[in-house]
PDB file of N, CA and C in Angstrom:
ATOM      1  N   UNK A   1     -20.591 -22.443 -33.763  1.00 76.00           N
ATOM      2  CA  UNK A   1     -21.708 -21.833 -34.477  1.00 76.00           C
ATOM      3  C   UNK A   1     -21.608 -20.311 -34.455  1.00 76.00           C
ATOM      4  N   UNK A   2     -20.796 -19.750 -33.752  1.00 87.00           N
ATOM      5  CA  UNK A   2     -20.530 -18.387 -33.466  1.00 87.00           C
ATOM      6  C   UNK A   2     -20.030 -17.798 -34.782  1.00 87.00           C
ATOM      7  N   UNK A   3     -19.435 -18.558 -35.305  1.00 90.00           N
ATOM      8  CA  UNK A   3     -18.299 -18.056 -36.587  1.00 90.00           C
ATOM      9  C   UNK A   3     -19.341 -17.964 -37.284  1.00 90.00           C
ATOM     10  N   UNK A   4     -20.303 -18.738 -37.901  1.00 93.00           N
ATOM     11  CA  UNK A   4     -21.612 -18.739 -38.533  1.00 93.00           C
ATOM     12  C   UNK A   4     -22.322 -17.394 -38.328  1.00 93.00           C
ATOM     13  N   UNK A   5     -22.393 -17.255 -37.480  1.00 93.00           N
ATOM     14  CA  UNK A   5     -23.617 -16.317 -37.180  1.00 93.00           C
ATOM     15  C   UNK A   5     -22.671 -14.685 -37.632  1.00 93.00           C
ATOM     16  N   UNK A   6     -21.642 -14.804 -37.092  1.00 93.00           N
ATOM     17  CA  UNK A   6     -20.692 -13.636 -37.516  1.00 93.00           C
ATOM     18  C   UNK A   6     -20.456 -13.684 -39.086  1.00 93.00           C
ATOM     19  N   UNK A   7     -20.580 -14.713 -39.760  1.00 94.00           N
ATOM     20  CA  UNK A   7     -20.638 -14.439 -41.460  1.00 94.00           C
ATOM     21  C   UNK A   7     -21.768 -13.694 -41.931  1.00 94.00           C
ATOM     22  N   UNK A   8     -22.378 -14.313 -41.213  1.00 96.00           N
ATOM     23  CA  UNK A   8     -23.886 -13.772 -41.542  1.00 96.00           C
ATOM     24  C   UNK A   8     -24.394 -12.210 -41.639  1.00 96.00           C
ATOM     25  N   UNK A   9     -23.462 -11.905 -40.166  1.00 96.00           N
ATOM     26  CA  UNK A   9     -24.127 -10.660 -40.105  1.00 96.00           C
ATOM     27  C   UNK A   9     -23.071  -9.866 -41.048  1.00 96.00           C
ATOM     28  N   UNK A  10     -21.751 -10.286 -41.345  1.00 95.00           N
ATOM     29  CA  UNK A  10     -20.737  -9.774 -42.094  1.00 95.00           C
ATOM     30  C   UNK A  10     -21.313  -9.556 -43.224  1.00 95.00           C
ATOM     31  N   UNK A  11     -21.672 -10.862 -44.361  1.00 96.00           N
ATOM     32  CA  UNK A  11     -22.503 -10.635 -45.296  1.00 96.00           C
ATOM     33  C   UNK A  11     -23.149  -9.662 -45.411  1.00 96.00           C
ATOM     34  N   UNK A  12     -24.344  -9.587 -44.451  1.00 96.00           N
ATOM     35  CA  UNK A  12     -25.614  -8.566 -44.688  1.00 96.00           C
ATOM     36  C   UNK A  12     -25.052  -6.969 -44.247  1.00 96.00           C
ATOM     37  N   UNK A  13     -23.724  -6.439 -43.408  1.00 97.00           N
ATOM     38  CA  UNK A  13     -23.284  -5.797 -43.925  1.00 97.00           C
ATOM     39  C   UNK A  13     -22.702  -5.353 -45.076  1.00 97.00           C
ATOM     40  N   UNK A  14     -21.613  -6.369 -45.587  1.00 97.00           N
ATOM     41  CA  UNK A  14     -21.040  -6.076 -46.758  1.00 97.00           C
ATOM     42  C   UNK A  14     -22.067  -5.557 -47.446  1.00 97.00           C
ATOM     43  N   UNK A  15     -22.891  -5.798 -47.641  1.00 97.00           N
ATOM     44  CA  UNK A  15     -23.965  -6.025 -48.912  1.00 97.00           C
ATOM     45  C   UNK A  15     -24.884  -4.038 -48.372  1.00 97.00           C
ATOM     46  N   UNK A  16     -24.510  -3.800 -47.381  1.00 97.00           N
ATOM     47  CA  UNK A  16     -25.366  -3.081 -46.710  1.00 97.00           C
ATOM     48  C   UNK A  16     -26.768  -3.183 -46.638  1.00 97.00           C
ATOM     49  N   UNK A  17     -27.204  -3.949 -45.980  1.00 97.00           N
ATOM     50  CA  UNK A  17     -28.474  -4.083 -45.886  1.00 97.00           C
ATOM     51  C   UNK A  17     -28.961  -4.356 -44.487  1.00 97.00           C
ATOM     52  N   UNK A  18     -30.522  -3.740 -43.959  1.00 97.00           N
ATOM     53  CA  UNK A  18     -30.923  -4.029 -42.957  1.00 97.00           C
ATOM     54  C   UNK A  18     -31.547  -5.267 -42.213  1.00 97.00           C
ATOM     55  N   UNK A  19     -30.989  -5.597 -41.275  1.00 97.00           N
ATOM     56  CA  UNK A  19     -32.011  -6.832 -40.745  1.00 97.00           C
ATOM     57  C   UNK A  19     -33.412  -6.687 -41.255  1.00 97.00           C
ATOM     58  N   UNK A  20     -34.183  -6.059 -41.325  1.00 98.00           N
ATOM     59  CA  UNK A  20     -35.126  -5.889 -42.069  1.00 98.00           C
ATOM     60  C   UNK A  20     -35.138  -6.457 -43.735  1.00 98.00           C
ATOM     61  N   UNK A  21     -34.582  -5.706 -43.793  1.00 97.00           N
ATOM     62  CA  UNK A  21     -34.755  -5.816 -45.493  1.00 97.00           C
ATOM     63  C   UNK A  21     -34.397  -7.705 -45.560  1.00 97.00           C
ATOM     64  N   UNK A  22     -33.563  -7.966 -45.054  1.00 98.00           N
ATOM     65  CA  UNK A  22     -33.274  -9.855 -45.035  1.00 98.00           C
ATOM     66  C   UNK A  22     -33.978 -10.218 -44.287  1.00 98.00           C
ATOM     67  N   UNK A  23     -34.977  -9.882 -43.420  1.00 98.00           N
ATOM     68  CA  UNK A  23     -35.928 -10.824 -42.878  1.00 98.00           C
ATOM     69  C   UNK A  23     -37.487 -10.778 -43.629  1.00 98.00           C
ATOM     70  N   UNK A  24     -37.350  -9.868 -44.201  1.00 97.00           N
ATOM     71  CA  UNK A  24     -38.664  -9.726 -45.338  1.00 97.00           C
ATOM     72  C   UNK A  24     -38.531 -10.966 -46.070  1.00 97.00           C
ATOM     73  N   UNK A  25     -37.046 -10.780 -46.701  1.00 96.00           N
ATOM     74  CA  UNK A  25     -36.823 -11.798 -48.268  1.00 96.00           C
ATOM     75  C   UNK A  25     -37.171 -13.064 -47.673  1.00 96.00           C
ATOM     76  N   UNK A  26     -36.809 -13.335 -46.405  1.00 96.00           N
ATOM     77  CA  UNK A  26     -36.844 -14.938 -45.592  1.00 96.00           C
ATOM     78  C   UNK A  26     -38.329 -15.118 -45.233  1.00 96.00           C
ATOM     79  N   UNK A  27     -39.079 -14.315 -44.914  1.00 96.00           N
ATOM     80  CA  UNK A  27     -40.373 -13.830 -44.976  1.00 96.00           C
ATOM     81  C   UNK A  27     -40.023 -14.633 -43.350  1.00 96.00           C
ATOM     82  N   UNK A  28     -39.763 -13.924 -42.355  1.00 97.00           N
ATOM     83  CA  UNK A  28     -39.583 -14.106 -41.167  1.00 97.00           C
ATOM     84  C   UNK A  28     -39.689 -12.516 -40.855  1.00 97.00           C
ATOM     85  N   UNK A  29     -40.166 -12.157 -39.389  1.00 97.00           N
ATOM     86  CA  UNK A  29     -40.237 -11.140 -38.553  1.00 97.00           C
ATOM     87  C   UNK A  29     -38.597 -10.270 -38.272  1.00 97.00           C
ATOM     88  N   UNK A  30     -38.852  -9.511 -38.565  1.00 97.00           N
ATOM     89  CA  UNK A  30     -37.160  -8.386 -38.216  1.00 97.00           C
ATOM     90  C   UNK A  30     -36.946  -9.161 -36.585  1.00 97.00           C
ATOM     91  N   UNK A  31     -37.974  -9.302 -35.983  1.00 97.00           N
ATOM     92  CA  UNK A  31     -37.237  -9.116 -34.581  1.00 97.00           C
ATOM     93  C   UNK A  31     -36.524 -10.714 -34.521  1.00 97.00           C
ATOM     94  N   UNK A  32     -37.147 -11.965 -35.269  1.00 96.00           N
ATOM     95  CA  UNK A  32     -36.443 -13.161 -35.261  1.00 96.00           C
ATOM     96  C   UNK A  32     -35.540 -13.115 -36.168  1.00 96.00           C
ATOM     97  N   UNK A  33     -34.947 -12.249 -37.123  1.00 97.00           N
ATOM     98  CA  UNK A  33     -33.935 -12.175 -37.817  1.00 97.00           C
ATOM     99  C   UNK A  33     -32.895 -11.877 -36.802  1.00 97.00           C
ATOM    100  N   UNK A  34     -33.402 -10.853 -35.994  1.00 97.00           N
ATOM    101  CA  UNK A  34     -32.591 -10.165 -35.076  1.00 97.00           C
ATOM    102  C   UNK A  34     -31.906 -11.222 -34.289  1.00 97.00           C
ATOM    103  N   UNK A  35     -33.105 -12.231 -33.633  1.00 96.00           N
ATOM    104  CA  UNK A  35     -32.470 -13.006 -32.241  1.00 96.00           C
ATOM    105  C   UNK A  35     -31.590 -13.944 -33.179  1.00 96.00           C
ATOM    106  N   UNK A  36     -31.893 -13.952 -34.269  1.00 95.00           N
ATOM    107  CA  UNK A  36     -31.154 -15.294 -35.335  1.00 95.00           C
ATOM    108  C   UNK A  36     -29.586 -14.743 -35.395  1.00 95.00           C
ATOM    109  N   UNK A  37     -29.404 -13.553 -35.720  1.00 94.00           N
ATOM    110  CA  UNK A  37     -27.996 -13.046 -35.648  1.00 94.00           C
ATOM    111  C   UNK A  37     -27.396 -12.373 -34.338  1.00 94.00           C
ATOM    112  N   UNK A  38     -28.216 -12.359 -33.129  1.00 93.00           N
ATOM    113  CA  UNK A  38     -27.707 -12.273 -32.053  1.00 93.00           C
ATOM    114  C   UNK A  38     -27.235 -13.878 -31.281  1.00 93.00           C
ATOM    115  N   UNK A  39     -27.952 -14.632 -32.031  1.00 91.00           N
ATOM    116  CA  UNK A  39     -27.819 -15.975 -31.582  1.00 91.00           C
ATOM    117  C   UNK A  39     -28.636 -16.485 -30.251  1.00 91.00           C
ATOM    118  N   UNK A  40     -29.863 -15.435 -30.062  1.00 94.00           N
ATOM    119  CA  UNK A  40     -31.034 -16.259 -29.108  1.00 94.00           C
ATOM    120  C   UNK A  40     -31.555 -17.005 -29.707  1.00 94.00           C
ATOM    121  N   UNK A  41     -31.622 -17.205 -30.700  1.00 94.00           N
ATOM    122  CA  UNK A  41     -32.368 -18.385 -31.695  1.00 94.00           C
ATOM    123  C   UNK A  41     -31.436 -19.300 -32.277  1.00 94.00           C
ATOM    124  N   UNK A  42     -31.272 -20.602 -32.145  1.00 92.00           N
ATOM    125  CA  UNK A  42     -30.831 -21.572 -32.832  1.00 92.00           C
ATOM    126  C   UNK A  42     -31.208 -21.437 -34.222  1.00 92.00           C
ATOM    127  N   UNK A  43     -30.030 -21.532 -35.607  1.00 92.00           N
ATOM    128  CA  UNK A  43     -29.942 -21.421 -36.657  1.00 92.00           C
ATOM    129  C   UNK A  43     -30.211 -22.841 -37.065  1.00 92.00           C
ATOM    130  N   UNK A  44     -31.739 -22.981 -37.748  1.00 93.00           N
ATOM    131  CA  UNK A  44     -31.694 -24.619 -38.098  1.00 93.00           C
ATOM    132  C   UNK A  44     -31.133 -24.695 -39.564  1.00 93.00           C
ATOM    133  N   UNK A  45     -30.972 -26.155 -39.882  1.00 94.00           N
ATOM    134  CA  UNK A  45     -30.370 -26.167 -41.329  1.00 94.00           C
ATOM    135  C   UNK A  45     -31.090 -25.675 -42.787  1.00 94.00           C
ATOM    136  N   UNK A  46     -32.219 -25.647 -42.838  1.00 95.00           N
ATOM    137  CA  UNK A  46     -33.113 -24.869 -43.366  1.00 95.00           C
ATOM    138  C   UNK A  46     -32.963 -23.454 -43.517  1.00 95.00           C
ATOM    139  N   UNK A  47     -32.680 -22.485 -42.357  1.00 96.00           N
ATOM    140  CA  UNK A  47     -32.615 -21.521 -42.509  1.00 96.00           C
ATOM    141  C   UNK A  47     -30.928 -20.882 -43.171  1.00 96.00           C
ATOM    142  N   UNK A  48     -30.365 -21.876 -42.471  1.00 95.00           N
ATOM    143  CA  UNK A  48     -28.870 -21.686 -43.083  1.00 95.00           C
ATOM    144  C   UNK A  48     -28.882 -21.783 -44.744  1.00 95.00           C
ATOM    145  N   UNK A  49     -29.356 -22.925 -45.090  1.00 96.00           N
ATOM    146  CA  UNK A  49     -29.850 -23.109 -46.339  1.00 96.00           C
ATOM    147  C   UNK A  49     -30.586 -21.606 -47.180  1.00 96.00           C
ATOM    148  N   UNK A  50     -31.486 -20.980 -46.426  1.00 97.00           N
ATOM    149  CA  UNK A  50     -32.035 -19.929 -46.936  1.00 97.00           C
ATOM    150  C   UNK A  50     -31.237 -18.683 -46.895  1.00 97.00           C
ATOM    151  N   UNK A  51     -30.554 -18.406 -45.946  1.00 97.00           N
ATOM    152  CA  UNK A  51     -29.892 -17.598 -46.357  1.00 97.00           C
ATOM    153  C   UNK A  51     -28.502 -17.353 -46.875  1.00 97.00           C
ATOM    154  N   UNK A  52     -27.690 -18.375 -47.274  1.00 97.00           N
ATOM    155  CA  UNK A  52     -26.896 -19.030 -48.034  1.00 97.00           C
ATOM    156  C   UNK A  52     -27.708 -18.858 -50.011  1.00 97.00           C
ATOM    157  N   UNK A  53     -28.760 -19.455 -50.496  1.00 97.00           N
ATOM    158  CA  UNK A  53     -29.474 -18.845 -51.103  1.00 97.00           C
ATOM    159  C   UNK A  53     -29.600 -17.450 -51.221  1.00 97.00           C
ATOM    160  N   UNK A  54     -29.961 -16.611 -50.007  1.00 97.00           N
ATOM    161  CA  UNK A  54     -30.091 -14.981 -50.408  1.00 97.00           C
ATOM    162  C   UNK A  54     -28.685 -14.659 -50.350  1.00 97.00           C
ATOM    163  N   UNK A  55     -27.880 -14.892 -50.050  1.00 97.00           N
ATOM    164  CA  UNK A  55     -26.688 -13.930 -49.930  1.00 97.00           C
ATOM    165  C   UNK A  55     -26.088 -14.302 -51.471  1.00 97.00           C
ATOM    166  N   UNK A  56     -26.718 -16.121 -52.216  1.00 96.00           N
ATOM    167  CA  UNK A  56     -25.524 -16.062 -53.537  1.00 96.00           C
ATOM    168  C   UNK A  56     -23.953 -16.530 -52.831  1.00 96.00           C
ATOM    169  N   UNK A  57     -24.125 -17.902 -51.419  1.00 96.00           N
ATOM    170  CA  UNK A  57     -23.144 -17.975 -51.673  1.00 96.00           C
ATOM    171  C   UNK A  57     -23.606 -19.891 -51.073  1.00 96.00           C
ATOM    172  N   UNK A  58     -22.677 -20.856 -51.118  1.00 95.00           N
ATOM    173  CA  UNK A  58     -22.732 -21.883 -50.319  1.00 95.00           C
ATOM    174  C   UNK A  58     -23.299 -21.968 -49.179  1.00 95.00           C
ATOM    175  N   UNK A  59     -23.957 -22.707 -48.516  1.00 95.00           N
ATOM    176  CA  UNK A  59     -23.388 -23.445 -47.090  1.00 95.00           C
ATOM    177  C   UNK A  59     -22.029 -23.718 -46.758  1.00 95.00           C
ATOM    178  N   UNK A  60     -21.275 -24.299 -47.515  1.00 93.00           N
ATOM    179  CA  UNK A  60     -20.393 -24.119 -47.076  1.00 93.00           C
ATOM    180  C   UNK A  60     -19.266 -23.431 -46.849  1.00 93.00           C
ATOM    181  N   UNK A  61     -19.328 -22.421 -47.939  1.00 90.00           N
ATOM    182  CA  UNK A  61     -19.138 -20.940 -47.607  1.00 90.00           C
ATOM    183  C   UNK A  61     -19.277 -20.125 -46.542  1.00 90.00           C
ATOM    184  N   UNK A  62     -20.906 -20.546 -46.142  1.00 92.00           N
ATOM    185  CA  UNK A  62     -21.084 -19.330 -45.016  1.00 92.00           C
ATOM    186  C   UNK A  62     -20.636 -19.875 -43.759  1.00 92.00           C
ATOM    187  N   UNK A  63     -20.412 -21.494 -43.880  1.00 92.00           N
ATOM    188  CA  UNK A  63     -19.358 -22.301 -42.633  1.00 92.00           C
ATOM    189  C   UNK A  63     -18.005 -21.656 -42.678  1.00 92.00           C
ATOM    190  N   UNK A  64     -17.489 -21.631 -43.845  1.00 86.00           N
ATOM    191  CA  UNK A  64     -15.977 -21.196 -43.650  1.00 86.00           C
ATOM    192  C   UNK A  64     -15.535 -20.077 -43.670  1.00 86.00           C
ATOM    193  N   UNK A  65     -15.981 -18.975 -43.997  1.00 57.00           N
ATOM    194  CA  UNK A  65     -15.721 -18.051 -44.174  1.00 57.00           C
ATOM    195  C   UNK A  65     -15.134 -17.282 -43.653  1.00 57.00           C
TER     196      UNK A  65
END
């Protein structure tokens, strides 16, 4: 799940954008965006789902990537 969480935050660099600004769109708190890409928070499939949606790419994309 590590590789996951490292797309993630790859993405929302590439894209340059702040944990903030992607935890608004998810309409979640900056600071649980935060533990979500530090990985204190378990990524449920839902949320993978959602932000797979904001980034414009697969699930299974943001698995392989």
């Amino acid at each position: 799940m590590k590789h996951v969480i490292r797309n993630i935050r790859r993405l929302r660099l590439d894209r340059e954008l702040s944990q903030e600004n992607v935890a608004f769109n998810l309409q979640i708190s900056q600071s649980s965006y935060a533990k979500l890409e530090s990985g204190q928070s378990k990524l449920s499939i839902d949320r993978l789902y959602q932000l797979a949606v904001y980034f414009n790419v697969t699930v299974e994309e943001l698995i392989k990537l």
